[in-house]
PDB file of C-alpha atoms in Angstrom:
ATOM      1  CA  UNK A 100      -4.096 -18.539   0.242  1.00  0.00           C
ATOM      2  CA  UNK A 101      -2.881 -15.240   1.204  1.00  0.00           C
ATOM      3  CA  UNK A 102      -4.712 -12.686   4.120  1.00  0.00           C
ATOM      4  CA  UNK A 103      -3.967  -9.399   4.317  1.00  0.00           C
ATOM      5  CA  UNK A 104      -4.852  -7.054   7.149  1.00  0.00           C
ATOM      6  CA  UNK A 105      -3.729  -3.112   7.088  1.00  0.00           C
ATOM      7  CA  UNK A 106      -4.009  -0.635   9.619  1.00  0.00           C
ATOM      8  CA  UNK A 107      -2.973   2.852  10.139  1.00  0.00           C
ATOM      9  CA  UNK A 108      -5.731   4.946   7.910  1.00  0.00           C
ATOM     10  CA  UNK A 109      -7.090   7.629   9.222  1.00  0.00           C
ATOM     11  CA  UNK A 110      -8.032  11.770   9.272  1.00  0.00           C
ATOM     12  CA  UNK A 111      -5.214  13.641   8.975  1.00  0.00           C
ATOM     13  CA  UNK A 112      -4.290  17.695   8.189  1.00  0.00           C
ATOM     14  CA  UNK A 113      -2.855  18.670   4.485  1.00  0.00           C
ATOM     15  CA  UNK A 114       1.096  18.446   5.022  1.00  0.00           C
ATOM     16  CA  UNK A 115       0.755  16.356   7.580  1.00  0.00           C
ATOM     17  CA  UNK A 116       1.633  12.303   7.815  1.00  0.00           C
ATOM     18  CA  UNK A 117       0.318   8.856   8.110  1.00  0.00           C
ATOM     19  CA  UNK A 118       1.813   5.344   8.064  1.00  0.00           C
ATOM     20  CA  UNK A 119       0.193   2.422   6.831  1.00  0.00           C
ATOM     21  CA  UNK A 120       0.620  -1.179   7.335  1.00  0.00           C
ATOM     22  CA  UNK A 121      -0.463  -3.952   6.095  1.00  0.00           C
ATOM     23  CA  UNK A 122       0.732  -7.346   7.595  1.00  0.00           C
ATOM     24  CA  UNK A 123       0.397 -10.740   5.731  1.00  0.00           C
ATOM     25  CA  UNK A 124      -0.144 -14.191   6.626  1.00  0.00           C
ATOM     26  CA  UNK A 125      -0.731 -17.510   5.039  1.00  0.00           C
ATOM     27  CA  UNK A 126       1.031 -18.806   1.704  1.00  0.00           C
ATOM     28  CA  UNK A 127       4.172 -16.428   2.636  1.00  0.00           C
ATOM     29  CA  UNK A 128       6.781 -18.209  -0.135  1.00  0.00           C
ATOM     30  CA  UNK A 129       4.294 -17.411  -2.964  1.00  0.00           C
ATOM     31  CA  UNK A 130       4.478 -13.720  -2.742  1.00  0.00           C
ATOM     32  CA  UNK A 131       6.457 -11.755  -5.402  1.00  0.00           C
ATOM     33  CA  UNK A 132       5.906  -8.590  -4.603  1.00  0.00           C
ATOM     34  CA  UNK A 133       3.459  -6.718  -2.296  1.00  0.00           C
ATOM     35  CA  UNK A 134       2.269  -3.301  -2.296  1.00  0.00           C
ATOM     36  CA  UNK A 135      -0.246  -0.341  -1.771  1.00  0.00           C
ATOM     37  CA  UNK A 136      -3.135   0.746  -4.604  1.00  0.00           C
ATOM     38  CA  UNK A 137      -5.632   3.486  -3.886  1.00  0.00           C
ATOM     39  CA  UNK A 138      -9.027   4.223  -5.131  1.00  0.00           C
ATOM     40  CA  UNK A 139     -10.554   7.403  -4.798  1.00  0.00           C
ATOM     41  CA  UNK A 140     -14.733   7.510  -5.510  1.00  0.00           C
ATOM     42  CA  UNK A 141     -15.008   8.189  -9.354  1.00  0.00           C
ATOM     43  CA  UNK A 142     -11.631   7.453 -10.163  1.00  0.00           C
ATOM     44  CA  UNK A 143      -9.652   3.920 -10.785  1.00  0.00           C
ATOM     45  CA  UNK A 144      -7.289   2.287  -8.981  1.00  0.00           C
ATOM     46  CA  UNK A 145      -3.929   3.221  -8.932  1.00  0.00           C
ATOM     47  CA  UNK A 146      -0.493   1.771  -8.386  1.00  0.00           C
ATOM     48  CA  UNK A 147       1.080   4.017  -4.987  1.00  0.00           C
ATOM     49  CA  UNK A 148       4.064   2.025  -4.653  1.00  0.00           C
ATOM     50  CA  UNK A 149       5.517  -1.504  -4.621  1.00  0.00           C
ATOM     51  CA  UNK A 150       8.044  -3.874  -2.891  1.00  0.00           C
ATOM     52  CA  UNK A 151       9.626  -6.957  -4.644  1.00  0.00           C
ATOM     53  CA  UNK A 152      11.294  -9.821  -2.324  1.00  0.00           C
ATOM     54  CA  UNK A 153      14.878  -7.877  -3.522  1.00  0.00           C
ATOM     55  CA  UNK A 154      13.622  -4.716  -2.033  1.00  0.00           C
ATOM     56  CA  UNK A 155      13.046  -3.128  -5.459  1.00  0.00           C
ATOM     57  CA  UNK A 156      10.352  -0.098  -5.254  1.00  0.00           C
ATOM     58  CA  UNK A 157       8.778   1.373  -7.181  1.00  0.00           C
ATOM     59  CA  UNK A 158       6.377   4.427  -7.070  1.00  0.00           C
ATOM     60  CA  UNK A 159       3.626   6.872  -9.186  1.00  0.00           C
ATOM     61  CA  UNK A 160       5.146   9.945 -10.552  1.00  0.00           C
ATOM     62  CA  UNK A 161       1.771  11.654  -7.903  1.00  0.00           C
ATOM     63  CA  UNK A 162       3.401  10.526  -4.711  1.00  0.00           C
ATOM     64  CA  UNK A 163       7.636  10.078  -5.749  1.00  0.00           C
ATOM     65  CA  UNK A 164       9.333  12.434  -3.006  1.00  0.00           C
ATOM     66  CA  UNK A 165       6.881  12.007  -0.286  1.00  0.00           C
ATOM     67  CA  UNK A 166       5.607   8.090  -0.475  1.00  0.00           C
ATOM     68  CA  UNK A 167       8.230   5.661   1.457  1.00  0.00           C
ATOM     69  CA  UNK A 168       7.567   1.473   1.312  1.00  0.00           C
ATOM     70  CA  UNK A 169       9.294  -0.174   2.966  1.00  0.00           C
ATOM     71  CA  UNK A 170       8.896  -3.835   4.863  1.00  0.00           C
ATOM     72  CA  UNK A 171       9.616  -5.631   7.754  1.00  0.00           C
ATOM     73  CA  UNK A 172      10.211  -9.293   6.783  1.00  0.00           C
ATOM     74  CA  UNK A 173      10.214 -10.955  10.627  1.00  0.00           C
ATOM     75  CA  UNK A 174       6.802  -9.521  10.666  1.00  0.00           C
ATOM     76  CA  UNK A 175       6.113 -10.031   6.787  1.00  0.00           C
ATOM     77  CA  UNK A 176       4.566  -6.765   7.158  1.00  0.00           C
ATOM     78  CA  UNK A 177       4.815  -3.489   4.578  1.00  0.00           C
ATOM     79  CA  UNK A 178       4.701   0.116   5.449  1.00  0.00           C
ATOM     80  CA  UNK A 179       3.761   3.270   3.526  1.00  0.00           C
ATOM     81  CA  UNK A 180       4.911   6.208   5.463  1.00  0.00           C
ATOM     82  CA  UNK A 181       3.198   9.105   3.580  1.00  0.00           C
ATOM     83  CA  UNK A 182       4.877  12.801   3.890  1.00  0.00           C
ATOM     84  CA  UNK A 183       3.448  16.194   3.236  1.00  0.00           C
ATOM     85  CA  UNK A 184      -0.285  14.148   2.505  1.00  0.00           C
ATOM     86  CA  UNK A 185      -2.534  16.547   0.465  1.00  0.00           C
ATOM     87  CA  UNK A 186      -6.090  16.538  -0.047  1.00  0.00           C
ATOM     88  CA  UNK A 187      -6.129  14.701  -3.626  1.00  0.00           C
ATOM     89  CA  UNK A 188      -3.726  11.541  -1.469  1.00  0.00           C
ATOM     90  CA  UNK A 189      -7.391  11.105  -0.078  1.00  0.00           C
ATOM     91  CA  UNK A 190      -8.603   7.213  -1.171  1.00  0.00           C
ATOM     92  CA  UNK A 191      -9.033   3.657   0.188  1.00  0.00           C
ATOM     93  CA  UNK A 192      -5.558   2.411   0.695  1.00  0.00           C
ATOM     94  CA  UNK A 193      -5.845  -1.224  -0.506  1.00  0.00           C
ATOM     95  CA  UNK A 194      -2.616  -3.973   0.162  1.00  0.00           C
ATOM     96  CA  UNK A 195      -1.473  -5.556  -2.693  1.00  0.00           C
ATOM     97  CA  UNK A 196       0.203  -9.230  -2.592  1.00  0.00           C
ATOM     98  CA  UNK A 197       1.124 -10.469  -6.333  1.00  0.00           C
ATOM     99  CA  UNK A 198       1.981 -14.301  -5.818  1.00  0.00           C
ATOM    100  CA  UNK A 199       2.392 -16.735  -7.862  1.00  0.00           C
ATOM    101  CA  UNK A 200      -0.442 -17.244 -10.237  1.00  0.00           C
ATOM    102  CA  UNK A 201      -2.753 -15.284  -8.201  1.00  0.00           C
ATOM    103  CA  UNK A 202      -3.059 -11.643  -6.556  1.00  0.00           C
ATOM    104  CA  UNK A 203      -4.122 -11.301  -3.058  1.00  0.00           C
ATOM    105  CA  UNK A 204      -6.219  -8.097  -2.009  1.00  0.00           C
ATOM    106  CA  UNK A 205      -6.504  -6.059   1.052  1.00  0.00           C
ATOM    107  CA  UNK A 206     -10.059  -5.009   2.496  1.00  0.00           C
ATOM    108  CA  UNK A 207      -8.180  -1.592   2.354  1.00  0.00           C
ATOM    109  CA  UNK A 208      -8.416   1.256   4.960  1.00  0.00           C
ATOM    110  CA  UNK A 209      -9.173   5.354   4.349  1.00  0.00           C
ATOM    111  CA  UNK A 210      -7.109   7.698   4.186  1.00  0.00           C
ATOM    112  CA  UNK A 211      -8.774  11.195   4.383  1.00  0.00           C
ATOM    113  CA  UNK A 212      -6.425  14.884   3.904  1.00  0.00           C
ATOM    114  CA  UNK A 213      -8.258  17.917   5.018  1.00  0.00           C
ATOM    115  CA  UNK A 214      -7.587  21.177   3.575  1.00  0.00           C
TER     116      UNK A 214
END
């Protein structure tokens, strides 16, 4: 079993910038790859970015340029430091674990870009 808690959503001003994190905690060793979805209401879930153990990322063509993920292994915690947010970046952030056999979810936390 895999838990995973983020933090860091919140109101911000188009351009502006917001970091997410998202810190895990349970079956560590299983985990492949984590890494931050979105879901906006009337829309599907979408692939932000992703981490794999070797540090691999990997991003959507919507956010390349101003997305960062990175991670902090001592704290088995990942970051998404967002840049120049606009309006449409507005969604649930959800944490993403993919382990072995399985796929852990965040409960996810908003992210909301004025104009």
């Amino acid at each position: 079993q895999v838990q995973l808690v983020e933090s860091g959503g919140g109101l911000v001003q188009a351009g502006g910038t917001l970091t997410l994190s998202c810190a895990a905690s349970g079956s560590i060793f299983r985990i492949n790859a984590m890494g931050w979805y979105r879901q906006a209401p009337g829309k599907q879930r979408e692939l932000v970015a992703d981490i794999t153990n070797s540090g691999s990322t990997n991003y959507a063509d919507s956010v390349k340029g101003r997305f960062t993920i990175s991670r902090d292994n001592a704290k088995n915690t990942v970051y998404l430091q967002m840049n120049t947010l606009k309006p449409e970046d507005t969604a649930v952030y959800l944490c993403h674990a993919n382990a072995v056999r399985h796929d852990y979810w965040g409960q996810g936390t908003q992210v909301t870009v004025s104009s």
